[in-house]
Coordinates of C-alpha atoms in Angstrom, one line a residue:
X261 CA -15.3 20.3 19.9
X262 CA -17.6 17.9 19.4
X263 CA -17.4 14.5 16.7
X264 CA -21.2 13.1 16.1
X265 CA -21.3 9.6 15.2
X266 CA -17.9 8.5 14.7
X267 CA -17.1 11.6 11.9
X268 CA -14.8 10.2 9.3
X269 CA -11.3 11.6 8.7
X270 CA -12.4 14.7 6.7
X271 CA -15.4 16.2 9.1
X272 CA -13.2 16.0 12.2
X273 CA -10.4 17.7 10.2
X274 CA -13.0 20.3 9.3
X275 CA -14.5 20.5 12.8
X276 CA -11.0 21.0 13.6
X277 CA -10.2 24.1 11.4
X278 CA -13.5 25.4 12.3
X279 CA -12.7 25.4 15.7
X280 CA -8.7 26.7 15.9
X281 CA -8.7 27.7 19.9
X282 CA -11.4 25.9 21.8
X283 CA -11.5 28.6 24.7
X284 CA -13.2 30.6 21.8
X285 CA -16.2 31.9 20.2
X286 CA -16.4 32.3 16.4
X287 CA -19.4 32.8 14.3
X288 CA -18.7 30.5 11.2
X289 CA -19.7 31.1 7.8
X290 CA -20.5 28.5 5.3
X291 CA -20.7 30.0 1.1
X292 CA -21.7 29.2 -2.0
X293 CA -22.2 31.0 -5.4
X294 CA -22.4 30.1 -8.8
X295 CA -23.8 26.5 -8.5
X296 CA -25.2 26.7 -11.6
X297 CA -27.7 24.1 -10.9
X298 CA -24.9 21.5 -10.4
X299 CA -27.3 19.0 -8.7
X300 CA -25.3 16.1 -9.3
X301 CA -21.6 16.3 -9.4
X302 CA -19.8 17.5 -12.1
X303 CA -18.7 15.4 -15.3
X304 CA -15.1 15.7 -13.1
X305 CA -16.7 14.1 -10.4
X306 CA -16.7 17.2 -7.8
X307 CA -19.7 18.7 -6.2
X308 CA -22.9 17.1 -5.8
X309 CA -25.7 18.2 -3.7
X310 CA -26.1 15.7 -1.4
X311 CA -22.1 15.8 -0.3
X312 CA -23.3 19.7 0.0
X313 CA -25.5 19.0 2.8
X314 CA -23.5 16.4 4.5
X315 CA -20.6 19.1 4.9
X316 CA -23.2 21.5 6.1
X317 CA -24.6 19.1 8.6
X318 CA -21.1 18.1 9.6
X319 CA -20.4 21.5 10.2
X320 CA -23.5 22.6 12.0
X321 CA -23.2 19.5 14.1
X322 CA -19.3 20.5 15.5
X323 CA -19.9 24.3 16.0
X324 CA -22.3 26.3 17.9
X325 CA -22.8 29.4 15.5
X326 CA -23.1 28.9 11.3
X327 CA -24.3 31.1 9.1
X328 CA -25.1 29.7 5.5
X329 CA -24.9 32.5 2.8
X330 CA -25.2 31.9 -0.8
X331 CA -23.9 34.8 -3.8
X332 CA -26.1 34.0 -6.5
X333 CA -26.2 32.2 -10.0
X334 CA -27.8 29.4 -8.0
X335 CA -29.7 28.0 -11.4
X336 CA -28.5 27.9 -15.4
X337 CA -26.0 25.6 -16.6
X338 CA -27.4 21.8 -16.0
X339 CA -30.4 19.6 -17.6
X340 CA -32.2 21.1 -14.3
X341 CA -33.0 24.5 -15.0
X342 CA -33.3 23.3 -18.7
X343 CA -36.2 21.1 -17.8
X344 CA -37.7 22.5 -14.6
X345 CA -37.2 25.9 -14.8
X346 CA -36.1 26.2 -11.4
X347 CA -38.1 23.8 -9.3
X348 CA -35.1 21.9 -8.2
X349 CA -32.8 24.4 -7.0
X350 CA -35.1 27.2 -5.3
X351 CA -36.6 24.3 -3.1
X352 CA -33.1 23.5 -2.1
X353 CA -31.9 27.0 -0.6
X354 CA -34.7 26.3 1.7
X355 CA -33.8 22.5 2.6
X356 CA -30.7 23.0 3.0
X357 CA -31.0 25.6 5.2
X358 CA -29.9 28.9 3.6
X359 CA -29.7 31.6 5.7
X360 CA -29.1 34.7 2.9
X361 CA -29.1 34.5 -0.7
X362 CA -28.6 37.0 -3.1
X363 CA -29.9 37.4 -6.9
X364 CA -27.0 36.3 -9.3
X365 CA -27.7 37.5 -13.1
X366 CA -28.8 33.8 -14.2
X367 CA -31.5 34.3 -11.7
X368 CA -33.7 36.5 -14.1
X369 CA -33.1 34.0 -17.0
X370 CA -36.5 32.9 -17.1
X371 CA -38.3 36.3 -16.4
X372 CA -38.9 38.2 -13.1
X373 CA -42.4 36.5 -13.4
X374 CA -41.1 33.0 -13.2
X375 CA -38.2 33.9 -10.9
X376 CA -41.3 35.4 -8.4
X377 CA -43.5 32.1 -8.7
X378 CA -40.3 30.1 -7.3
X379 CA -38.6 32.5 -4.9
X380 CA -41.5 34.1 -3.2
X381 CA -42.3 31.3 -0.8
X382 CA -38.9 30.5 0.5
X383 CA -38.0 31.1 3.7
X384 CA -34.4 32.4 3.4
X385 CA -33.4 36.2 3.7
X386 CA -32.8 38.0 0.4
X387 CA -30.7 40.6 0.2
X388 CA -30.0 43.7 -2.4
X389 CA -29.5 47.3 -1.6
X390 CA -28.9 48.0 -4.5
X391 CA -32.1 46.9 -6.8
X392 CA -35.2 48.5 -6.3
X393 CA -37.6 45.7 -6.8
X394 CA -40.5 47.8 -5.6
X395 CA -42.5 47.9 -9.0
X396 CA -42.0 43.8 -9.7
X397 CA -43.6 40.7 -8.4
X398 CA -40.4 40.6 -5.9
X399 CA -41.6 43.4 -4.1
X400 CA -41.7 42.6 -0.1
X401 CA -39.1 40.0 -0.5
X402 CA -35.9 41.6 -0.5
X403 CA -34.5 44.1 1.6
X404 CA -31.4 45.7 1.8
X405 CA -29.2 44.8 4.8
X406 CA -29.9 42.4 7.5
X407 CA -28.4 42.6 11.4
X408 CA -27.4 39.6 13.0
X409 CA -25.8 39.0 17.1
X410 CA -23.7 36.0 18.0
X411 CA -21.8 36.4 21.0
X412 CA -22.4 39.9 21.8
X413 CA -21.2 41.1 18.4
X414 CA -23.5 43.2 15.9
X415 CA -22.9 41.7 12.2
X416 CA -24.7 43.7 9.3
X417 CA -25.0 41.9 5.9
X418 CA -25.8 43.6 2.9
X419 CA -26.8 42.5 -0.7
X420 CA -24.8 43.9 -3.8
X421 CA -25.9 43.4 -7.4
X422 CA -24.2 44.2 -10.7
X423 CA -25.3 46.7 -13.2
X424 CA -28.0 44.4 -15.3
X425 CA -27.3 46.4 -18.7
X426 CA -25.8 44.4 -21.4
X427 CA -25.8 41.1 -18.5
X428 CA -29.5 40.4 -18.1
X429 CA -32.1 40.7 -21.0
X430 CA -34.1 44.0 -19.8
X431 CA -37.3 42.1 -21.2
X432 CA -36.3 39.6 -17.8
X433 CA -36.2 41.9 -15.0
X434 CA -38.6 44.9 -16.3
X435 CA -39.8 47.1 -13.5
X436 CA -36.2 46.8 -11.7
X437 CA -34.4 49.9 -10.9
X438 CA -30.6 49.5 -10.3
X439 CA -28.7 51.9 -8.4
X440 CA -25.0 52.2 -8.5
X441 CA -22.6 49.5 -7.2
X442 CA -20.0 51.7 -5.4
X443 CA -22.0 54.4 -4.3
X444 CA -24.5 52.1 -2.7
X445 CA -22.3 49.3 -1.2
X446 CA -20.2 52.0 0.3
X447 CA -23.2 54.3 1.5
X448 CA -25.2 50.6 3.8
X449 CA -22.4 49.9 4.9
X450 CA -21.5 53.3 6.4
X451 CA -24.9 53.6 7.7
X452 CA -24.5 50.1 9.4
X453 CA -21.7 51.4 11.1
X454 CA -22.6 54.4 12.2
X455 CA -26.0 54.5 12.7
X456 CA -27.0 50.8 13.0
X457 CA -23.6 50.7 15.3
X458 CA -22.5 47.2 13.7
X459 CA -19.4 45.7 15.2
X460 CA -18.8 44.0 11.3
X461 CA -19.8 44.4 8.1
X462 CA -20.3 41.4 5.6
X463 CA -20.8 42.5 1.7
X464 CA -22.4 40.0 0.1
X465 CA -22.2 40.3 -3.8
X466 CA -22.6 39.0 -7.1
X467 CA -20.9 41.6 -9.5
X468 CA -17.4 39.8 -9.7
X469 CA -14.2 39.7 -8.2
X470 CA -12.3 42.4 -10.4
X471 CA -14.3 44.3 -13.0
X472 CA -12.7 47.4 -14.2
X473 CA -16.2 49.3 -14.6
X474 CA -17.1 53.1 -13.5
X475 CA -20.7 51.8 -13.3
X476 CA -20.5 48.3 -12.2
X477 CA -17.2 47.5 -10.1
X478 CA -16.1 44.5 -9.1
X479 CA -15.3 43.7 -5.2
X480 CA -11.4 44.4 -5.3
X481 CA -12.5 48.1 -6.2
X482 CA -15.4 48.1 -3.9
X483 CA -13.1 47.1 -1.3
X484 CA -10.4 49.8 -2.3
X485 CA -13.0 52.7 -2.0
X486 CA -14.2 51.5 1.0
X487 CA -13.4 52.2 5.3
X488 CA -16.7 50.1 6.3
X489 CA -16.3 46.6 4.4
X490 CA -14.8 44.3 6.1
X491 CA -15.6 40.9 4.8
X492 CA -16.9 40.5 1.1
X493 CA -18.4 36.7 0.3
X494 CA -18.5 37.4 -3.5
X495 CA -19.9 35.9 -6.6
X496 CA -20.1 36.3 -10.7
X497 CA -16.5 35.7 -12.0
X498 CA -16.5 31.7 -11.4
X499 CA -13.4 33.0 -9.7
X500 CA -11.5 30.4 -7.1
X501 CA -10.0 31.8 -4.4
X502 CA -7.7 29.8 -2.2
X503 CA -5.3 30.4 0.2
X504 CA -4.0 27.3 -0.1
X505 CA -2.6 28.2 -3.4
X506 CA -0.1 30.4 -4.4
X507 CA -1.5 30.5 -8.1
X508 CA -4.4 32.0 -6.6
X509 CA -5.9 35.5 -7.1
X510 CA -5.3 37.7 -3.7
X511 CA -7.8 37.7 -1.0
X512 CA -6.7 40.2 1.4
X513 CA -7.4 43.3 0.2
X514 CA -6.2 46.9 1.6
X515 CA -9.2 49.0 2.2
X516 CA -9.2 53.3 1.7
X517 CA -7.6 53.5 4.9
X518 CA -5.1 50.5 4.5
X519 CA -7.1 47.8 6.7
X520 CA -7.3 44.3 5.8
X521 CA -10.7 42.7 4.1
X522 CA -10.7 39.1 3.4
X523 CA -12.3 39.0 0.0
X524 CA -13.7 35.6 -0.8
X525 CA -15.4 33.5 -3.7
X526 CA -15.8 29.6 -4.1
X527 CA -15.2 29.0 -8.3
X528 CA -18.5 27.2 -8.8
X529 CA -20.8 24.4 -9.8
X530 CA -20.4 23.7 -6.0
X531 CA -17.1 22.0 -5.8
X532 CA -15.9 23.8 -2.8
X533 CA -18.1 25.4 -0.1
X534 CA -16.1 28.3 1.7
X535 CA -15.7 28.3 5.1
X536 CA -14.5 31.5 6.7
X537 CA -14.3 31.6 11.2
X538 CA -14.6 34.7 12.4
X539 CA -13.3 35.0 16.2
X540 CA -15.8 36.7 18.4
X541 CA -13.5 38.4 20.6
X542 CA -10.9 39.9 18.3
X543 CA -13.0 39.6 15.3
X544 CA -10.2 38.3 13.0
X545 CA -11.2 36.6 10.1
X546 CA -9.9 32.9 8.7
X547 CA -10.5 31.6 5.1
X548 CA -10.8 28.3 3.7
X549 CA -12.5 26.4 1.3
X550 CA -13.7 22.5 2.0
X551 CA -13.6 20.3 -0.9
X552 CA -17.0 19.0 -2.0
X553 CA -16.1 15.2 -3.1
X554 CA -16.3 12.0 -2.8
X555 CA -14.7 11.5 0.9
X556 CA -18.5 13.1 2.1
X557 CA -20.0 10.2 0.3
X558 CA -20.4 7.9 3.3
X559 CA -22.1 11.1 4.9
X560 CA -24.7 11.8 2.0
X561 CA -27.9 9.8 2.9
X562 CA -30.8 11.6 3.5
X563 CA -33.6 9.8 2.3
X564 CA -36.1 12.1 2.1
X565 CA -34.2 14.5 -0.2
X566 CA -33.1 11.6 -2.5
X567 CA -36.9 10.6 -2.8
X568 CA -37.5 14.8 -3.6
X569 CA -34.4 14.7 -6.2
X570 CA -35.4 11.2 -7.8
X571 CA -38.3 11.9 -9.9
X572 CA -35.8 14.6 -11.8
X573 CA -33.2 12.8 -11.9
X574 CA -34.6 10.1 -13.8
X575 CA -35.5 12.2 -17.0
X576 CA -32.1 13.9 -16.6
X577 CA -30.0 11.2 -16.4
X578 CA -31.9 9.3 -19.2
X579 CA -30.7 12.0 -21.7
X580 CA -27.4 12.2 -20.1
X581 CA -27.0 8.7 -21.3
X582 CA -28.5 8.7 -25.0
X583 CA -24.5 9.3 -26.7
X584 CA -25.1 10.8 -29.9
X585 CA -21.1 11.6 -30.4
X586 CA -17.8 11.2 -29.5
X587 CA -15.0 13.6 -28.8
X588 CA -11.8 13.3 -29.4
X589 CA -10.5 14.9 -26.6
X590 CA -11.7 16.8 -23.1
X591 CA -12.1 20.2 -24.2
X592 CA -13.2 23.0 -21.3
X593 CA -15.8 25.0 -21.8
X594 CA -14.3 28.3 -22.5
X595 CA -11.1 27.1 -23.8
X596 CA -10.2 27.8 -27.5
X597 CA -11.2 24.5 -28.8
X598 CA -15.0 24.6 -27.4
X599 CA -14.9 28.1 -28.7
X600 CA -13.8 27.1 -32.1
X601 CA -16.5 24.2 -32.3
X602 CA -19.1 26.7 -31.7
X603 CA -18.6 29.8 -33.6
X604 CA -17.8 27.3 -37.1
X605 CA -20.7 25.0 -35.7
X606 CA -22.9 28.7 -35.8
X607 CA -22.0 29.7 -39.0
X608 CA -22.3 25.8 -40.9
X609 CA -25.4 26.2 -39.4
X610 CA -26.8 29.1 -41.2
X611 CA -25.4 28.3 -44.3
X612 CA -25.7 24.6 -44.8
X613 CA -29.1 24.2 -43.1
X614 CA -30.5 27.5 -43.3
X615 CA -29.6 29.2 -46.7
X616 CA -28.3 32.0 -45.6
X617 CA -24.7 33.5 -46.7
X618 CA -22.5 35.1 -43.6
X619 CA -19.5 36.3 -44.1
X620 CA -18.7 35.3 -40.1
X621 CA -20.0 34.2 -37.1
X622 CA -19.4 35.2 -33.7
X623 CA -20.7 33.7 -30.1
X624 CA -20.0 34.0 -26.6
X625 CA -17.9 31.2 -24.6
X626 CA -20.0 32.2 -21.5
X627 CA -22.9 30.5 -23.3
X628 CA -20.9 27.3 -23.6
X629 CA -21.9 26.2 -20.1
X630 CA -20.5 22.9 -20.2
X631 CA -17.1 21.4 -21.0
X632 CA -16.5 18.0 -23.0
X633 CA -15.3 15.2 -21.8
X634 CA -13.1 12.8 -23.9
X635 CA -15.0 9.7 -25.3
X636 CA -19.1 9.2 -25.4
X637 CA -21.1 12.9 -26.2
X638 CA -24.7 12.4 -25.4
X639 CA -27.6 14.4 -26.2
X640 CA -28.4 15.1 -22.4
X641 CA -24.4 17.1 -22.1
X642 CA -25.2 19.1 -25.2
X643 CA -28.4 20.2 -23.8
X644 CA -26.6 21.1 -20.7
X645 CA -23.7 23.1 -22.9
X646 CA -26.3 25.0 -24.4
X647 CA -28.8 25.7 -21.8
X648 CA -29.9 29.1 -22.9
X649 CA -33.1 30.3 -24.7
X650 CA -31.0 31.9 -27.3
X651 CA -31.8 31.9 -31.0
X652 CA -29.3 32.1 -33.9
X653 CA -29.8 35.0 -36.4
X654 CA -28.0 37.1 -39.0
X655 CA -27.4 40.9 -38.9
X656 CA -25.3 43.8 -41.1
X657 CA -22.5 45.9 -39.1
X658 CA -20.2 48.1 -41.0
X659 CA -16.9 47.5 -40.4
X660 CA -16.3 50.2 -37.9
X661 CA -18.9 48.2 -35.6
X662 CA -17.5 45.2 -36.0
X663 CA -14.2 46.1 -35.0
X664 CA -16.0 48.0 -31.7
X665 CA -17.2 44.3 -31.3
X666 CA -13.6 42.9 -31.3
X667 CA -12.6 45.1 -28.7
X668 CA -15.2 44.5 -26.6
X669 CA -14.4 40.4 -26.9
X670 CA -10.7 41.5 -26.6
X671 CA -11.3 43.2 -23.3
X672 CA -12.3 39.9 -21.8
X673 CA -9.7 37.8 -23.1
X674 CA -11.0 37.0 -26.5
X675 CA -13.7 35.5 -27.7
X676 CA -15.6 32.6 -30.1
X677 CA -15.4 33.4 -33.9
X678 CA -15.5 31.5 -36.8
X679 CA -12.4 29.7 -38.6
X680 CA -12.2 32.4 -41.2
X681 CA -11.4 35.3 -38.6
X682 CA -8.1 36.7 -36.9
X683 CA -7.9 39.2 -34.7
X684 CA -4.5 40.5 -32.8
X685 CA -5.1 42.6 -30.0
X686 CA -2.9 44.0 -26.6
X687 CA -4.1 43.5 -23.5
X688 CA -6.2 46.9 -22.9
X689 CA -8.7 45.3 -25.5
X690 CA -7.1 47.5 -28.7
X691 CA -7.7 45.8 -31.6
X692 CA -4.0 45.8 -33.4
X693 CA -5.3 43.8 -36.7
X694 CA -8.1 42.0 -37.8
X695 CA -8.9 40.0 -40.8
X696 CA -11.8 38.0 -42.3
X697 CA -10.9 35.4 -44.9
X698 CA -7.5 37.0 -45.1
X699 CA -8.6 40.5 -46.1
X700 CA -8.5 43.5 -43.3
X701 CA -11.6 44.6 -42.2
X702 CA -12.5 47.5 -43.8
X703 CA -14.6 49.7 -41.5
X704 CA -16.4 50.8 -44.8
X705 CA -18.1 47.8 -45.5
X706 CA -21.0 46.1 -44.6
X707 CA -20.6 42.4 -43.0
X708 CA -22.8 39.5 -42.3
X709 CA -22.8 38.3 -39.0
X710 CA -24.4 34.9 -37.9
X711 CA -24.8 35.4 -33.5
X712 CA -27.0 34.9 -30.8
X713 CA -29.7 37.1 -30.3
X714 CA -29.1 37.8 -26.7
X715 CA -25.3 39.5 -28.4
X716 CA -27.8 41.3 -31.1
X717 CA -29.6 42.6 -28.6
X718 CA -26.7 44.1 -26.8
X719 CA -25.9 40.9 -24.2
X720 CA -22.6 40.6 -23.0
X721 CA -21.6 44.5 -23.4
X722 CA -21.8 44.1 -27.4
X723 CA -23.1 47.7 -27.9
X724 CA -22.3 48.1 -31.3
X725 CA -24.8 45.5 -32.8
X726 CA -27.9 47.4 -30.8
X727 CA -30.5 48.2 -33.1
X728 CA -29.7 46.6 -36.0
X729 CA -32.3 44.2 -37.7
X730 CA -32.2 40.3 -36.8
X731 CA -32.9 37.9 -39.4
X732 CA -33.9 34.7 -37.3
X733 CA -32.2 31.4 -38.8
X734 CA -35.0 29.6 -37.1
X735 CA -37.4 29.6 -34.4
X736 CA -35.5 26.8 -32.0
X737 CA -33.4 27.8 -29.1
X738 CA -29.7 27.1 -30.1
X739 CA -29.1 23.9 -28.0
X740 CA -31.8 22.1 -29.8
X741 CA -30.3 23.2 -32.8
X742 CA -26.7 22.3 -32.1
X743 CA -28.3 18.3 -31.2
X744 CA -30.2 18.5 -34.5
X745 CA -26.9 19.3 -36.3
X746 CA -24.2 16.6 -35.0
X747 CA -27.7 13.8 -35.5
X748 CA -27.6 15.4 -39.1
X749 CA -23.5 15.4 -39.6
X750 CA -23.5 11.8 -38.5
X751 CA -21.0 12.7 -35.6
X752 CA -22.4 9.4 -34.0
X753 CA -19.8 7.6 -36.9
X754 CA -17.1 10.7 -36.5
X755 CA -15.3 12.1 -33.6
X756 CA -15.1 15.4 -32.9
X757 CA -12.1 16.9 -33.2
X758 CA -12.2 21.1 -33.1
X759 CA -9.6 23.3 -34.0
X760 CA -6.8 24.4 -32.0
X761 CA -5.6 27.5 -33.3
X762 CA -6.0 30.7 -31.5
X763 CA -8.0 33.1 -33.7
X764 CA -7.9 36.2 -31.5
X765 CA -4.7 36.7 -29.7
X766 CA -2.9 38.7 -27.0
X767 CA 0.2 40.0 -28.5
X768 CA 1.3 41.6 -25.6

């Protein structure tokens, strides 16, 4: 093993781990997914690009063969995508090195076209085998598996997507063909067995850890179904696996003929890279994660790439410090309070500003891509909460299609409604009672529902409200609108303080 420049306390003990027994020879792999255009670290104080690299470096400097692989959802979710579309990120899979990426969902946010005018040029591999992107501007730039040797051993990696229905507006990825999860993932990787004659196989995938879907599994059924998988590096579900923990989701996985796959994912917004070592020899597999913080600090000068990151950063941070709020409390993005705030914000909204009676409003907490932090709110974080192109609008469900809506939020934990709704519901999603303004809903009657377009159109599995017609509140994306309405409350003179109260609940 070998220390450059007097490494501080954490690179040597991660030169260390990466290492194990010195006599041998590991192919190391270094992950990321769900960034989520986290340039700068989090409003926690984890992550940050610039600690990124300096692990990476660190790494590559102590061991002889690293592989960097990134799962996807590299942009959405900061003031950098907001304002740049993509600029910021894209050129860093190439800067720092990436070796293979894959397309997360996020990725189509802006429209093939745009996602095609920043990926194109990039050096790094792209993987899916399972998206035909033949007829688009992506065509030639993604193939299905790649081969790699280190140290006599054959590794094939392959690419894995989700199903894009009711995750990606079709309008964003038109001319895609998607091809089923399982039967694809389990199909490459057979052929890379037997006929390509790999030694391993790496699934690389952004479609979740454990999604319960005939046509879009997650990785634990993947796994389950499989005999030629025998490392996933996954993506999708934010989900945080650590071995460290014993709170933490399983990652060794029993395969269709009882074998052992590591199944692996990093949380996101790039506060831990994983690091799994692979022994050459016996072809055993370790798993870590390395903590992206401030220890790396002293590590993270690189001059060139802070003069590259500068001239964004300046308009970023200039919003992230114009406070137009403050907040009672540090509420988390998807918790109940955020969720709360937003679905009463929505329907105030429409009603107050707008004109326009609803009888309720319902939005997504995966568009809340931000949590608040106790004290100042500026205009900058709002921005960043509400990141999406979205636009608020009213439509008419009967009541029977409102409570297929409920069951749909249920399935996923619950989701954001307004103040005036309850909803009790067991843990397969069925909907045991629901109420608006204190009356049951009757499946009869027609209700007013103020939402997002992207959950009109069908976004986030909300199949019942296909079709029906969308009365547009206004023409601005919902983030602007949700910094026009706290300047117009006056929240810069009141703190805000959501609601607590758990309006759909589990009761089993």
């Amino acid at each position: 093993m070998k220390c450059i420049n007097r490494f501080f306390a954490v690179a040597c003990l991660a030169a260390v781990l990466l290492t194990g027994n010195a006599q041998a020879e590991d192919l190391v792999i270094l992950t990321t997914n769900d960034t989520h255009s986290q340039i700068d670290p989090d409003f926690d104080g984890r992550g940050g690009i610039l600690r990124r690299k300096a692990i990476i470096d660190s790494v590559r400097g102590a061991e002889q063969n690293v592989l960097l692989v990134d799962a996807g959802d590299i942009v959405q979710g900061t003031l950098y995508f907001s304002m740049y579309g993509g600029a910021v990120e894209y050129a860093l899979l190439d800067s720092l090195g990436y070796d293979i990426s894959v397309l997360g969902n996020h990725e189509f946010d802006n429209g093939i076209d745009s996602l095609a005018h920043f990926q194109n040029p990039l050096k790094v591999t792209r993987l899916s085998a399972n998206y035909d992107l033949s007829a688009t501007p992506l065509s030639g730039h993604y193939r299905p598996y790649v081969i790699k040797e280190y140290g006599g051993k054959r590794f094939g990696i392959m690419g894995i997507n989700l199903d894009p229905t009711g995750m990606i507006d079709m309008t964003n990825c038109k001319g895609l063909v998607y091809h089923n999860t399982q039967k694809i993932a389990n199909e490459t990787a057979a052929y890379l067995k037997n006929v390509e004659k790999v030694d391993f196989v790496i699934m690389v995938s952004h479609i979740g850890y454990d999604i319960d879907s005939a046509t879009s599994p997650g990785d634990i059924q993947i796994v389950k179904s499989s005999s030629d998988i025998d490392l996933v590096i996954g993506g999708h579900t934010h989900t945080l696996i650590n071995p460290k923990s014993a709170s933490s989701v399983p990652y060794m996985i029993k395969n269709k003929d009882g074998e052992i796959v590591y199944v692996t994912q990093t949380g996101n917004a790039g506060k831990y890279l994983g690091l799994i070592k692979i022994d050459l020899d016996s072809l055993t597999v370790d798993y870590s994660l390395l903590s992206v913080d401030k220890r790396w600090d002293s590590r993270a000068h690189y001059p060139a790439l802070e003069k590259f990151l500068a001239k964004y950063q300046k308009p970023v941070h200039a919003l992230l410090n114009k406070v137009v709020a403050k907040s009672a409390g540090a509420y988390v993005n998807n918790g109940t309070e955020m969720q709360n705030w937003v679905a009463d914000m929505a329907r105030e909204m429409t009603i107050k500003f707008s004109g326009i009676n609803v009888d309720l409003a319902i939005m997504n907490k995966g568009g809340i891509r931000q949590s608040m932090p106790e004290g100042d709110v500026s205009e900058g974080l709002l921005g960043a909460m509400f990141p999406f192109n979205n636009k608020l609008v009213v439509i008419e469900v009967s009541g029977a299609e409102l409570l297929q809506a409920f069951e749909v939020m249920a399935k996923r934990g619950g989701d954001a409604v307004s103040e005036n709704v309850k909803v009790l519901y067991k843990k397969d999603g069925t909907v045991e009672a629901a109420t608006v303004d204190g009356m049951a809903v009757n499946r009869a009657k027609t209700y007013r529902i103020a939402t997002l377009d992207y959950l009109a159109n069908g976004g986030d599995y909300m199949t019942s409200f296909v079709g029906k017609d969308k009365q547009y509140v206004d023409t601005e994306k919902f983030g602007t609108r949700v910094i026009d309405y706290v300047k117009k409350m006056g929240l810069n003179d009141v703190t805000i303080h959501p609601s607590s109260r758990v309006r759909m609940q589990c009761i089993n």
